[in-house]
Coordinates of C-alpha atoms in Angstrom, one line a residue:
X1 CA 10.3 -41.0 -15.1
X2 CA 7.6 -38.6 -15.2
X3 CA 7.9 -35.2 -16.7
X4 CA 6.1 -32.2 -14.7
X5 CA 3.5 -30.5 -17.3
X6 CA 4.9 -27.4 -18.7
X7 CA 1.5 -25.8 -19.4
X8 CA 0.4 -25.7 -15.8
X9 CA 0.0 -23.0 -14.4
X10 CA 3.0 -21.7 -11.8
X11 CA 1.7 -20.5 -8.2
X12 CA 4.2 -18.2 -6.7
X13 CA 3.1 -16.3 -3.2
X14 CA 5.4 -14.0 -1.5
X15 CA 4.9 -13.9 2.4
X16 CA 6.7 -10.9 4.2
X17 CA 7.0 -11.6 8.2
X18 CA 8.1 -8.0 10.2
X19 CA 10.0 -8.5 13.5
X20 CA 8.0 -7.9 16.5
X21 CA 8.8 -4.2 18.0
X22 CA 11.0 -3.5 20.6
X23 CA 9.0 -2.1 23.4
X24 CA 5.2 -3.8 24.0
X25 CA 2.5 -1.5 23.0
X26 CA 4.7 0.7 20.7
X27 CA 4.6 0.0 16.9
X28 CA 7.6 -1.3 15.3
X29 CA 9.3 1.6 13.4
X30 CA 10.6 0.8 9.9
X31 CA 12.4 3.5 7.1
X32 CA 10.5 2.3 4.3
X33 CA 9.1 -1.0 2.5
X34 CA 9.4 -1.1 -1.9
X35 CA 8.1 -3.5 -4.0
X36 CA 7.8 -3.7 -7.9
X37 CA 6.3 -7.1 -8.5
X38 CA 4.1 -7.2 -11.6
X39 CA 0.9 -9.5 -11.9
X40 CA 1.7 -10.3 -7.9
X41 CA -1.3 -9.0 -5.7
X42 CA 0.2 -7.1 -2.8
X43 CA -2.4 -7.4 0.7
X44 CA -1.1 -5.3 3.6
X45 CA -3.8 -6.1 6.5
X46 CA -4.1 -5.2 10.0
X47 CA -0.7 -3.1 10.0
X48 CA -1.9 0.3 10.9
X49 CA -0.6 1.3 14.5
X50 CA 1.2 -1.4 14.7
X51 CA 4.0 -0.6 12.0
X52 CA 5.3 2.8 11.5
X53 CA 7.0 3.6 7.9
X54 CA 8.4 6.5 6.9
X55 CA 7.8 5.5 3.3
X56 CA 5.6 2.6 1.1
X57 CA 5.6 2.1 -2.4
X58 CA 4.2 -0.6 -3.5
X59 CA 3.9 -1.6 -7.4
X60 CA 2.3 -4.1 -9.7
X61 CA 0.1 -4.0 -13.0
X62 CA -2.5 -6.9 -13.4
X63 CA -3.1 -7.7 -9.9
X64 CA -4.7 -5.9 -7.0
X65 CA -3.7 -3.9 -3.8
X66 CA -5.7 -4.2 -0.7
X67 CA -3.6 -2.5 2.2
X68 CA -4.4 -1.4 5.4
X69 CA -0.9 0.8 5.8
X70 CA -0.2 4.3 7.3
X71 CA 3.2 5.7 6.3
X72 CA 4.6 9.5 6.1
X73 CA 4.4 8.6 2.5
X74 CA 2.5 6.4 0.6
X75 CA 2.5 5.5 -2.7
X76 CA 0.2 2.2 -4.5
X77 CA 0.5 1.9 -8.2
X78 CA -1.1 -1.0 -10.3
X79 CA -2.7 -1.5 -13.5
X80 CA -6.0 -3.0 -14.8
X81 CA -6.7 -4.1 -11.3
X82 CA -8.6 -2.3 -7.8
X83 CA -6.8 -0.4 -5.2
X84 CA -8.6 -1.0 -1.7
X85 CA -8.2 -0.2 2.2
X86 CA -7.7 2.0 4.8
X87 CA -4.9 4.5 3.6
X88 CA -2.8 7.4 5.4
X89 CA -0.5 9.2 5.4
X90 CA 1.1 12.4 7.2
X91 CA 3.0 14.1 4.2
X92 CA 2.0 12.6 0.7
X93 CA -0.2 9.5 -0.7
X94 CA -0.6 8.5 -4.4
X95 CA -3.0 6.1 -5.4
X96 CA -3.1 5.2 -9.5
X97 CA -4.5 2.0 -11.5
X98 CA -6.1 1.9 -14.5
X99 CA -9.0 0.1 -15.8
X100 CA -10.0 -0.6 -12.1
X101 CA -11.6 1.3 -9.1
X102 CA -10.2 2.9 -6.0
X103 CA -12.0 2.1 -2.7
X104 CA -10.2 3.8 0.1
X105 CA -10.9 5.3 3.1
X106 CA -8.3 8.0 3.5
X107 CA -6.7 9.8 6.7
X108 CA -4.1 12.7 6.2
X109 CA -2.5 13.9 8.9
X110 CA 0.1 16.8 9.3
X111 CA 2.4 17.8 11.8
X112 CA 4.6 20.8 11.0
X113 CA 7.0 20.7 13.2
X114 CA 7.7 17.0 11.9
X115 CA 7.2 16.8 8.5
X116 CA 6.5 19.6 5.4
X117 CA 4.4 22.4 5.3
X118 CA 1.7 20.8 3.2
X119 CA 0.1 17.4 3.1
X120 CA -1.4 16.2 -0.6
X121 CA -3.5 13.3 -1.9
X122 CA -3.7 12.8 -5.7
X123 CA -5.7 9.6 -6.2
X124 CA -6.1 8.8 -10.5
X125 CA -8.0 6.3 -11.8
X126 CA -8.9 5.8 -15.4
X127 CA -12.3 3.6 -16.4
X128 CA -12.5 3.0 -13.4
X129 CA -16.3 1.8 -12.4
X130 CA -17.9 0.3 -9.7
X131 CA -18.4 1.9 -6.6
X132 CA -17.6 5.9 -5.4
X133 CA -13.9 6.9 -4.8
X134 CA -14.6 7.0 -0.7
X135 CA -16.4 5.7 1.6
X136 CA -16.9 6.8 5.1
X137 CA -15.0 5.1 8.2
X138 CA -13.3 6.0 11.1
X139 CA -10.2 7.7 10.8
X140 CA -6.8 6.0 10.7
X141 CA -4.7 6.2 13.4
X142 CA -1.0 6.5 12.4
X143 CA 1.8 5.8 14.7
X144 CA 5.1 8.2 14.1
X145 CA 7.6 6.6 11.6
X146 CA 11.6 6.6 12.7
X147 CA 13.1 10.1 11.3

């Protein structure tokens, strides 16, 4: 009988399916999404006004984040890897890696009757080379999370 080979590599992917929304046309509204997955490259595409979030924190070190995500607040962390997309957010978004770029193109919105009284970006990056912090695109358009 066959032993499987110990030293080859392990593929692991992680595929996240959302329920549709309840009403056609209106974006399916969700509290929040975590994850803390090291070395597991998180890609959030096609999702802004179509999913609401309140909140989105999303963290790895050694692999990339590419999202296309609007949420009240956002947060992408990583390490020695690129964070990418089309990012908003309507009270706070925090970008950090290391040893990587940032490419986003950022929308901040802010309601005051809805949310706080202030609406902050802090994007860090450290070594990070390549190509400029923004790039110009149209805006994001983000649908109201469930309060």
């Amino acid at each position: 009988m066959p032993t499987p080979d110990q030293t080859a590599p392990l593929r692991v992917e992680i595929h996240l399916r959302l329920p549709a929304p309840a009403a056609v046309g209106e974006p399916l509204k969700l509290a929040g999404l975590k994850t803390d997955l090291p070395r597991f490259a998180h890609r959030l595409h096609n999702l802004t006004g179509s999913v609401a979030f309140a909140h989105v924190r999303l963290e790895t070190r050694d692999a990339p984040i590419a999202a296309d995500v609007g949420a009240d607040e956002l947060v992408l962390r990583t390490k020695n890897a690129p964070v990418e997309g089309a990012l908003g957010a309507a009270y706070m978004l925090a970008v950090e890696t290391t040893n990587a770029p940032i490419r986003a193109r950022v929308h901040l919105v802010n309601d005051l009757a809805v949310l706080h009284s202030t609406t902050s970006a802090f994007l860090w990056t450290t070594n990070g080379c390549g190509s400029p912090l923004f790039s110009g695109s149209p805006p994001l358009t983000l649908p109201r999370s469930p309060q």
